[in-house]
């Protein structure tokens, strides 16, 4: 009668010697007593990539590596891939190892992720091979695209693209069926977003934006969205942030702003929301303010008193948001730490330090964790968007005695409805120059985010803030910094 195969939980040294392990931590007593080096209990996974350029036509088969090369659990490799419909997702063991290979190359070690969940959204993904054929295909497409890019394997990338297209068709079928959609559909849209960041379809980020908009469109159709688990919070944070990136590009309030249940339900059972979530909400406020200020500036001829009243209201709203963001940043630094000047010996990818060196910026930053860097990048991005709005409003309101500072025209009590804008000649600030300062802060974070230990996720978290900094430099004709 068949049973469940036994899997040893002993240390790697005892497993290799085929002896019973007492499983003491951190080193087993048997190894110590007999003079052996105890290599611990962690099971490493290595996906062996064989270029599809060398593969002959034929059916896929899986072969075990020679026993002499095995010091860890069994490792499998793809020997052949047929020229027709991709066969890379036919074996559960290979699919699992493909995804683990992607995770190992995409996510940094756990000590760099320091929010209260301690996880990335991909680490909460249900087992694709058991939960959903759609999600399974999406994961295989993503994993093979990542592997193909790493190894510059054109044929493997073509197979990945075919699997991706097949998964897109399956997703369309689920949506058009009219039946209730499960979380596998939403997880699939997140996988597709990451796929487009790794293997961007022409002519640019259009396909990524389409998946972002798709996530927003189907969120209310999905069942089982009421749980408040760590996975649910990470999931909603991911969708919220990418939706916000799309809204900022359009200078509009994001879809979830105010009317959506996301803002009300996301952290309703948590005493104190995480700094990242508060900062994302602050960034959403900035995006909404951009739309309001743009609308105000486009109105043109109107009653002068009404212009002054509306402009002042918007101006004080900007100052109120600036103070709110500062309070959140202070709480963030208490919980996650502060940036510091990076030491000279930080390892960089392919000598980025010399290629990015410029005397236009101060020394690069070092952060206690990637989570700390992410929080500061979101905060600085919000200020890059907010401060030019303040300068535009000051110009329309003809406050010309130097640009007033926050101390000169903001009332912390909040009772500002009938207050005038009173310039303080002793405290003068150019808010666009302040925005440039925070764009510089983003640029000082590049070397940290691109260090090898932070894997692909470090670079991905840099994309949106660095894009806003570059756009600011371009609009304000700061040619050298933009270059």
PDB file of N, CA and C in Angstrom, residues 128-206:
ATOM      1  N   UNK A 128      -0.089  28.156  -7.329  1.00  0.00           N
ATOM      2  CA  UNK A 128      -0.775  28.251  -8.620  1.00  0.00           C
ATOM      3  C   UNK A 128      -1.215  26.896  -9.160  1.00  0.00           C
ATOM      4  N   UNK A 129      -0.402  25.850  -8.929  1.00  0.00           N
ATOM      5  CA  UNK A 129      -0.725  24.540  -9.495  1.00  0.00           C
ATOM      6  C   UNK A 129      -1.951  23.920  -8.842  1.00  0.00           C
ATOM      7  N   UNK A 130      -2.341  24.426  -7.655  1.00  0.00           N
ATOM      8  CA  UNK A 130      -3.490  23.869  -6.947  1.00  0.00           C
ATOM      9  C   UNK A 130      -4.692  24.801  -6.962  1.00  0.00           C
ATOM     10  N   UNK A 131      -4.438  26.088  -7.128  1.00  0.00           N
ATOM     11  CA  UNK A 131      -5.531  27.038  -6.942  1.00  0.00           C
ATOM     12  C   UNK A 131      -6.255  27.409  -8.236  1.00  0.00           C
ATOM     13  N   UNK A 132      -5.515  27.530  -9.357  1.00  0.00           N
ATOM     14  CA  UNK A 132      -6.138  28.058 -10.569  1.00  0.00           C
ATOM     15  C   UNK A 132      -5.251  27.804 -11.773  1.00  0.00           C
ATOM     16  N   UNK A 133      -5.844  27.268 -12.839  1.00  0.00           N
ATOM     17  CA  UNK A 133      -5.101  27.071 -14.080  1.00  0.00           C
ATOM     18  C   UNK A 133      -4.689  28.410 -14.674  1.00  0.00           C
ATOM     19  N   UNK A 134      -5.573  29.429 -14.551  1.00  0.00           N
ATOM     20  CA  UNK A 134      -5.256  30.766 -15.046  1.00  0.00           C
ATOM     21  C   UNK A 134      -4.027  31.329 -14.338  1.00  0.00           C
ATOM     22  N   UNK A 135      -4.026  31.282 -13.020  1.00  0.00           N
ATOM     23  CA  UNK A 135      -2.900  31.808 -12.255  1.00  0.00           C
ATOM     24  C   UNK A 135      -1.641  30.993 -12.528  1.00  0.00           C
ATOM     25  N   UNK A 136      -1.804  29.700 -12.707  1.00  0.00           N
ATOM     26  CA  UNK A 136      -0.669  28.830 -13.021  1.00  0.00           C
ATOM     27  C   UNK A 136       0.000  29.269 -14.322  1.00  0.00           C
ATOM     28  N   UNK A 137      -0.793  29.510 -15.352  1.00  0.00           N
ATOM     29  CA  UNK A 137      -0.235  29.944 -16.641  1.00  0.00           C
ATOM     30  C   UNK A 137       0.453  31.305 -16.515  1.00  0.00           C
ATOM     31  N   UNK A 138      -0.181  32.213 -15.769  1.00  0.00           N
ATOM     32  CA  UNK A 138       0.397  33.547 -15.599  1.00  0.00           C
ATOM     33  C   UNK A 138       1.751  33.471 -14.904  1.00  0.00           C
ATOM     34  N   UNK A 139       1.851  32.626 -13.876  1.00  0.00           N
ATOM     35  CA  UNK A 139       3.105  32.472 -13.129  1.00  0.00           C
ATOM     36  C   UNK A 139       4.192  31.862 -14.009  1.00  0.00           C
ATOM     37  N   UNK A 140       3.827  30.858 -14.816  1.00  0.00           N
ATOM     38  CA  UNK A 140       4.800  30.234 -15.718  1.00  0.00           C
ATOM     39  C   UNK A 140       5.297  31.257 -16.738  1.00  0.00           C
ATOM     40  N   UNK A 141       4.386  32.073 -17.277  1.00  0.00           N
ATOM     41  CA  UNK A 141       4.783  33.103 -18.246  1.00  0.00           C
ATOM     42  C   UNK A 141       5.767  34.082 -17.611  1.00  0.00           C
ATOM     43  N   UNK A 142       5.463  34.540 -16.403  1.00  0.00           N
ATOM     44  CA  UNK A 142       6.330  35.487 -15.712  1.00  0.00           C
ATOM     45  C   UNK A 142       7.694  34.867 -15.408  1.00  0.00           C
ATOM     46  N   UNK A 143       7.694  33.653 -14.866  1.00  0.00           N
ATOM     47  CA  UNK A 143       8.946  33.011 -14.470  1.00  0.00           C
ATOM     48  C   UNK A 143       9.850  32.752 -15.665  1.00  0.00           C
ATOM     49  N   UNK A 144       9.277  32.279 -16.769  1.00  0.00           N
ATOM     50  CA  UNK A 144      10.096  31.985 -17.946  1.00  0.00           C
ATOM     51  C   UNK A 144      10.585  33.272 -18.616  1.00  0.00           C
ATOM     52  N   UNK A 145       9.777  34.345 -18.581  1.00  0.00           N
ATOM     53  CA  UNK A 145      10.229  35.618 -19.129  1.00  0.00           C
ATOM     54  C   UNK A 145      11.424  36.144 -18.336  1.00  0.00           C
ATOM     55  N   UNK A 146      11.339  36.034 -17.023  1.00  0.00           N
ATOM     56  CA  UNK A 146      12.430  36.494 -16.160  1.00  0.00           C
ATOM     57  C   UNK A 146      13.697  35.680 -16.431  1.00  0.00           C
ATOM     58  N   UNK A 147      13.554  34.361 -16.540  1.00  0.00           N
ATOM     59  CA  UNK A 147      14.699  33.488 -16.805  1.00  0.00           C
ATOM     60  C   UNK A 147      15.289  33.776 -18.188  1.00  0.00           C
ATOM     61  N   UNK A 148      14.412  34.007 -19.168  1.00  0.00           N
ATOM     62  CA  UNK A 148      14.881  34.298 -20.529  1.00  0.00           C
ATOM     63  C   UNK A 148      15.637  35.619 -20.587  1.00  0.00           C
ATOM     64  N   UNK A 149      15.144  36.633 -19.870  1.00  0.00           N
ATOM     65  CA  UNK A 149      15.828  37.923 -19.846  1.00  0.00           C
ATOM     66  C   UNK A 149      17.195  37.806 -19.177  1.00  0.00           C
ATOM     67  N   UNK A 150      17.252  37.057 -18.097  1.00  0.00           N
ATOM     68  CA  UNK A 150      18.522  36.884 -17.394  1.00  0.00           C
ATOM     69  C   UNK A 150      19.568  36.214 -18.275  1.00  0.00           C
ATOM     70  N   UNK A 151      19.122  35.263 -19.082  1.00  0.00           N
ATOM     71  CA  UNK A 151      20.057  34.467 -19.889  1.00  0.00           C
ATOM     72  C   UNK A 151      20.069  34.879 -21.360  1.00  0.00           C
ATOM     73  N   UNK A 152      19.343  35.970 -21.688  1.00  0.00           N
ATOM     74  CA  UNK A 152      19.278  36.456 -23.066  1.00  0.00           C
ATOM     75  C   UNK A 152      18.893  35.331 -24.029  1.00  0.00           C
ATOM     76  N   UNK A 153      17.867  34.596 -23.631  1.00  0.00           N
ATOM     77  CA  UNK A 153      17.408  33.433 -24.398  1.00  0.00           C
ATOM     78  C   UNK A 153      16.170  33.822 -25.212  1.00  0.00           C
ATOM     79  N   UNK A 154      16.366  34.091 -26.479  1.00  0.00           N
ATOM     80  CA  UNK A 154      15.282  34.589 -27.333  1.00  0.00           C
ATOM     81  C   UNK A 154      14.178  33.556 -27.515  1.00  0.00           C
ATOM     82  N   UNK A 155      14.549  32.299 -27.676  1.00  0.00           N
ATOM     83  CA  UNK A 155      13.534  31.261 -27.907  1.00  0.00           C
ATOM     84  C   UNK A 155      12.688  31.018 -26.655  1.00  0.00           C
ATOM     85  N   UNK A 156      13.310  31.022 -25.500  1.00  0.00           N
ATOM     86  CA  UNK A 156      12.543  30.854 -24.267  1.00  0.00           C
ATOM     87  C   UNK A 156      11.597  32.036 -24.071  1.00  0.00           C
ATOM     88  N   UNK A 157      12.037  33.235 -24.446  1.00  0.00           N
ATOM     89  CA  UNK A 157      11.179  34.408 -24.330  1.00  0.00           C
ATOM     90  C   UNK A 157       9.983  34.300 -25.276  1.00  0.00           C
ATOM     91  N   UNK A 158      10.206  33.744 -26.460  1.00  0.00           N
ATOM     92  CA  UNK A 158       9.087  33.537 -27.387  1.00  0.00           C
ATOM     93  C   UNK A 158       8.064  32.574 -26.804  1.00  0.00           C
ATOM     94  N   UNK A 159       8.557  31.493 -26.175  1.00  0.00           N
ATOM     95  CA  UNK A 159       7.644  30.548 -25.533  1.00  0.00           C
ATOM     96  C   UNK A 159       6.888  31.221 -24.390  1.00  0.00           C
ATOM     97  N   UNK A 160       7.598  32.049 -23.636  1.00  0.00           N
ATOM     98  CA  UNK A 160       6.952  32.773 -22.536  1.00  0.00           C
ATOM     99  C   UNK A 160       5.844  33.682 -23.075  1.00  0.00           C
ATOM    100  N   UNK A 161       6.102  34.352 -24.193  1.00  0.00           N
ATOM    101  CA  UNK A 161       5.121  35.258 -24.777  1.00  0.00           C
ATOM    102  C   UNK A 161       3.872  34.494 -25.215  1.00  0.00           C
ATOM    103  N   UNK A 162       4.067  33.287 -25.749  1.00  0.00           N
ATOM    104  CA  UNK A 162       2.918  32.468 -26.150  1.00  0.00           C
ATOM    105  C   UNK A 162       2.080  32.064 -24.934  1.00  0.00           C
ATOM    106  N   UNK A 163       2.735  31.666 -23.864  1.00  0.00           N
ATOM    107  CA  UNK A 163       2.003  31.290 -22.652  1.00  0.00           C
ATOM    108  C   UNK A 163       1.265  32.498 -22.088  1.00  0.00           C
ATOM    109  N   UNK A 164       1.920  33.649 -22.124  1.00  0.00           N
ATOM    110  CA  UNK A 164       1.320  34.901 -21.656  1.00  0.00           C
ATOM    111  C   UNK A 164       0.059  35.219 -22.467  1.00  0.00           C
ATOM    112  N   UNK A 165       0.161  35.110 -23.789  1.00  0.00           N
ATOM    113  CA  UNK A 165      -1.004  35.360 -24.639  1.00  0.00           C
ATOM    114  C   UNK A 165      -2.140  34.401 -24.357  1.00  0.00           C
ATOM    115  N   UNK A 166      -1.789  33.133 -24.109  1.00  0.00           N
ATOM    116  CA  UNK A 166      -2.805  32.134 -23.784  1.00  0.00           C
ATOM    117  C   UNK A 166      -3.498  32.470 -22.467  1.00  0.00           C
ATOM    118  N   UNK A 167      -2.724  32.933 -21.485  1.00  0.00           N
ATOM    119  CA  UNK A 167      -3.300  33.318 -20.200  1.00  0.00           C
ATOM    120  C   UNK A 167      -4.201  34.539 -20.341  1.00  0.00           C
ATOM    121  N   UNK A 168      -3.825  35.481 -21.209  1.00  0.00           N
ATOM    122  CA  UNK A 168      -4.664  36.661 -21.459  1.00  0.00           C
ATOM    123  C   UNK A 168      -6.018  36.230 -22.011  1.00  0.00           C
ATOM    124  N   UNK A 169      -5.994  35.295 -22.971  1.00  0.00           N
ATOM    125  CA  UNK A 169      -7.249  34.801 -23.542  1.00  0.00           C
ATOM    126  C   UNK A 169      -8.118  34.129 -22.478  1.00  0.00           C
ATOM    127  N   UNK A 170      -7.484  33.356 -21.607  1.00  0.00           N
ATOM    128  CA  UNK A 170      -8.227  32.678 -20.547  1.00  0.00           C
ATOM    129  C   UNK A 170      -8.836  33.697 -19.582  1.00  0.00           C
ATOM    130  N   UNK A 171      -8.072  34.768 -19.266  1.00  0.00           N
ATOM    131  CA  UNK A 171      -8.594  35.812 -18.391  1.00  0.00           C
ATOM    132  C   UNK A 171      -9.794  36.503 -19.027  1.00  0.00           C
ATOM    133  N   UNK A 172      -9.693  36.831 -20.320  1.00  0.00           N
ATOM    134  CA  UNK A 172     -10.823  37.458 -21.011  1.00  0.00           C
ATOM    135  C   UNK A 172     -12.060  36.574 -20.970  1.00  0.00           C
ATOM    136  N   UNK A 173     -11.835  35.253 -21.112  1.00  0.00           N
ATOM    137  CA  UNK A 173     -12.958  34.327 -21.056  1.00  0.00           C
ATOM    138  C   UNK A 173     -13.634  34.331 -19.699  1.00  0.00           C
ATOM    139  N   UNK A 174     -12.844  34.383 -18.638  1.00  0.00           N
ATOM    140  CA  UNK A 174     -13.418  34.417 -17.287  1.00  0.00           C
ATOM    141  C   UNK A 174     -14.226  35.691 -17.067  1.00  0.00           C
ATOM    142  N   UNK A 175     -13.681  36.825 -17.520  1.00  0.00           N
ATOM    143  CA  UNK A 175     -14.363  38.100 -17.307  1.00  0.00           C
ATOM    144  C   UNK A 175     -15.665  38.153 -18.097  1.00  0.00           C
ATOM    145  N   UNK A 176     -15.639  37.668 -19.337  1.00  0.00           N
ATOM    146  CA  UNK A 176     -16.832  37.740 -20.190  1.00  0.00           C
ATOM    147  C   UNK A 176     -17.877  36.682 -19.854  1.00  0.00           C
ATOM    148  N   UNK A 177     -17.523  35.720 -18.989  1.00  0.00           N
ATOM    149  CA  UNK A 177     -18.469  34.653 -18.646  1.00  0.00           C
ATOM    150  C   UNK A 177     -19.633  35.159 -17.807  1.00  0.00           C
ATOM    151  N   UNK A 178     -19.437  36.295 -17.130  1.00  0.00           N
ATOM    152  CA  UNK A 178     -20.502  36.831 -16.291  1.00  0.00           C
ATOM    153  C   UNK A 178     -20.544  36.229 -14.907  1.00  0.00           C
ATOM    154  N   UNK A 179     -19.741  35.217 -14.643  1.00  0.00           N
ATOM    155  CA  UNK A 179     -19.723  34.594 -13.316  1.00  0.00           C
ATOM    156  C   UNK A 179     -18.869  35.413 -12.355  1.00  0.00           C
ATOM    157  N   UNK A 180     -19.087  35.179 -11.059  1.00  0.00           N
ATOM    158  CA  UNK A 180     -18.305  35.882 -10.040  1.00  0.00           C
ATOM    159  C   UNK A 180     -16.823  35.539 -10.205  1.00  0.00           C
ATOM    160  N   UNK A 181     -15.993  36.525 -10.005  1.00  0.00           N
ATOM    161  CA  UNK A 181     -14.561  36.334 -10.189  1.00  0.00           C
ATOM    162  C   UNK A 181     -13.889  36.126  -8.837  1.00  0.00           C
ATOM    163  N   UNK A 182     -12.925  35.225  -8.811  1.00  0.00           N
ATOM    164  CA  UNK A 182     -12.209  34.934  -7.581  1.00  0.00           C
ATOM    165  C   UNK A 182     -10.928  35.720  -7.475  1.00  0.00           C
ATOM    166  N   UNK A 183     -10.241  35.531  -6.357  1.00  0.00           N
ATOM    167  CA  UNK A 183      -8.991  36.262  -6.137  1.00  0.00           C
ATOM    168  C   UNK A 183      -7.912  35.846  -7.119  1.00  0.00           C
ATOM    169  N   UNK A 184      -8.042  34.639  -7.691  1.00  0.00           N
ATOM    170  CA  UNK A 184      -7.024  34.232  -8.663  1.00  0.00           C
ATOM    171  C   UNK A 184      -6.982  35.192  -9.847  1.00  0.00           C
ATOM    172  N   UNK A 185      -8.131  35.792 -10.185  1.00  0.00           N
ATOM    173  CA  UNK A 185      -8.177  36.747 -11.302  1.00  0.00           C
ATOM    174  C   UNK A 185      -7.389  38.004 -10.948  1.00  0.00           C
ATOM    175  N   UNK A 186      -7.596  38.510  -9.732  1.00  0.00           N
ATOM    176  CA  UNK A 186      -6.881  39.715  -9.324  1.00  0.00           C
ATOM    177  C   UNK A 186      -5.393  39.453  -9.151  1.00  0.00           C
ATOM    178  N   UNK A 187      -5.036  38.319  -8.575  1.00  0.00           N
ATOM    179  CA  UNK A 187      -3.620  37.974  -8.479  1.00  0.00           C
ATOM    180  C   UNK A 187      -2.999  37.864  -9.871  1.00  0.00           C
ATOM    181  N   UNK A 188      -3.776  37.346 -10.807  1.00  0.00           N
ATOM    182  CA  UNK A 188      -3.276  37.228 -12.177  1.00  0.00           C
ATOM    183  C   UNK A 188      -2.985  38.602 -12.772  1.00  0.00           C
ATOM    184  N   UNK A 189      -3.850  39.585 -12.511  1.00  0.00           N
ATOM    185  CA  UNK A 189      -3.583  40.926 -13.052  1.00  0.00           C
ATOM    186  C   UNK A 189      -2.309  41.518 -12.452  1.00  0.00           C
ATOM    187  N   UNK A 190      -2.029  41.201 -11.200  1.00  0.00           N
ATOM    188  CA  UNK A 190      -0.781  41.678 -10.586  1.00  0.00           C
ATOM    189  C   UNK A 190       0.418  40.994 -11.234  1.00  0.00           C
ATOM    190  N   UNK A 191       0.304  39.686 -11.483  1.00  0.00           N
ATOM    191  CA  UNK A 191       1.377  38.958 -12.174  1.00  0.00           C
ATOM    192  C   UNK A 191       1.603  39.568 -13.562  1.00  0.00           C
ATOM    193  N   UNK A 192       0.515  39.901 -14.264  1.00  0.00           N
ATOM    194  CA  UNK A 192       0.635  40.507 -15.589  1.00  0.00           C
ATOM    195  C   UNK A 192       1.328  41.876 -15.517  1.00  0.00           C
ATOM    196  N   UNK A 193       1.034  42.652 -14.466  1.00  0.00           N
ATOM    197  CA  UNK A 193       1.693  43.951 -14.311  1.00  0.00           C
ATOM    198  C   UNK A 193       3.205  43.773 -14.190  1.00  0.00           C
ATOM    199  N   UNK A 194       3.622  42.818 -13.361  1.00  0.00           N
ATOM    200  CA  UNK A 194       5.058  42.576 -13.187  1.00  0.00           C
ATOM    201  C   UNK A 194       5.660  42.045 -14.482  1.00  0.00           C
ATOM    202  N   UNK A 195       4.918  41.202 -15.190  1.00  0.00           N
ATOM    203  CA  UNK A 195       5.390  40.692 -16.481  1.00  0.00           C
ATOM    204  C   UNK A 195       5.701  41.844 -17.422  1.00  0.00           C
ATOM    205  N   UNK A 196       4.807  42.834 -17.481  1.00  0.00           N
ATOM    206  CA  UNK A 196       5.006  43.960 -18.403  1.00  0.00           C
ATOM    207  C   UNK A 196       6.156  44.858 -17.971  1.00  0.00           C
ATOM    208  N   UNK A 197       6.461  44.894 -16.680  1.00  0.00           N
ATOM    209  CA  UNK A 197       7.635  45.641 -16.234  1.00  0.00           C
ATOM    210  C   UNK A 197       8.917  44.918 -16.627  1.00  0.00           C
ATOM    211  N   UNK A 198       8.876  43.588 -16.644  1.00  0.00           N
ATOM    212  CA  UNK A 198      10.064  42.796 -16.979  1.00  0.00           C
ATOM    213  C   UNK A 198      10.221  42.641 -18.489  1.00  0.00           C
ATOM    214  N   UNK A 199       9.133  42.373 -19.162  1.00  0.00           N
ATOM    215  CA  UNK A 199       9.163  42.181 -20.614  1.00  0.00           C
ATOM    216  C   UNK A 199       8.139  43.113 -21.237  1.00  0.00           C
ATOM    217  N   UNK A 200       8.504  44.384 -21.314  1.00  0.00           N
ATOM    218  CA  UNK A 200       7.565  45.431 -21.708  1.00  0.00           C
ATOM    219  C   UNK A 200       7.137  45.273 -23.165  1.00  0.00           C
ATOM    220  N   UNK A 201       5.828  45.208 -23.386  1.00  0.00           N
ATOM    221  CA  UNK A 201       5.298  45.110 -24.739  1.00  0.00           C
ATOM    222  C   UNK A 201       5.388  46.473 -25.431  1.00  0.00           C
ATOM    223  N   UNK A 202       5.611  46.494 -26.745  1.00  0.00           N
ATOM    224  CA  UNK A 202       5.622  47.766 -27.469  1.00  0.00           C
ATOM    225  C   UNK A 202       4.220  48.371 -27.440  1.00  0.00           C
ATOM    226  N   UNK A 203       4.092  49.721 -27.450  1.00  0.00           N
ATOM    227  CA  UNK A 203       5.162  50.711 -27.600  1.00  0.00           C
ATOM    228  C   UNK A 203       5.689  51.250 -26.277  1.00  0.00           C
ATOM    229  N   UNK A 204       5.434  50.587 -25.158  1.00  0.00           N
ATOM    230  CA  UNK A 204       5.908  51.105 -23.881  1.00  0.00           C
ATOM    231  C   UNK A 204       5.112  50.519 -22.740  1.00  0.00           C
ATOM    232  N   UNK A 205       4.638  51.398 -21.848  1.00  0.00           N
ATOM    233  CA  UNK A 205       3.932  50.942 -20.665  1.00  0.00           C
ATOM    234  C   UNK A 205       2.427  50.847 -20.876  1.00  0.00           C
ATOM    235  N   UNK A 206       1.981  50.884 -22.122  1.00  0.00           N
ATOM    236  CA  UNK A 206       0.548  50.822 -22.389  1.00  0.00           C
ATOM    237  C   UNK A 206      -0.095  49.557 -21.870  1.00  0.00           C
TER     238      UNK A 206
END
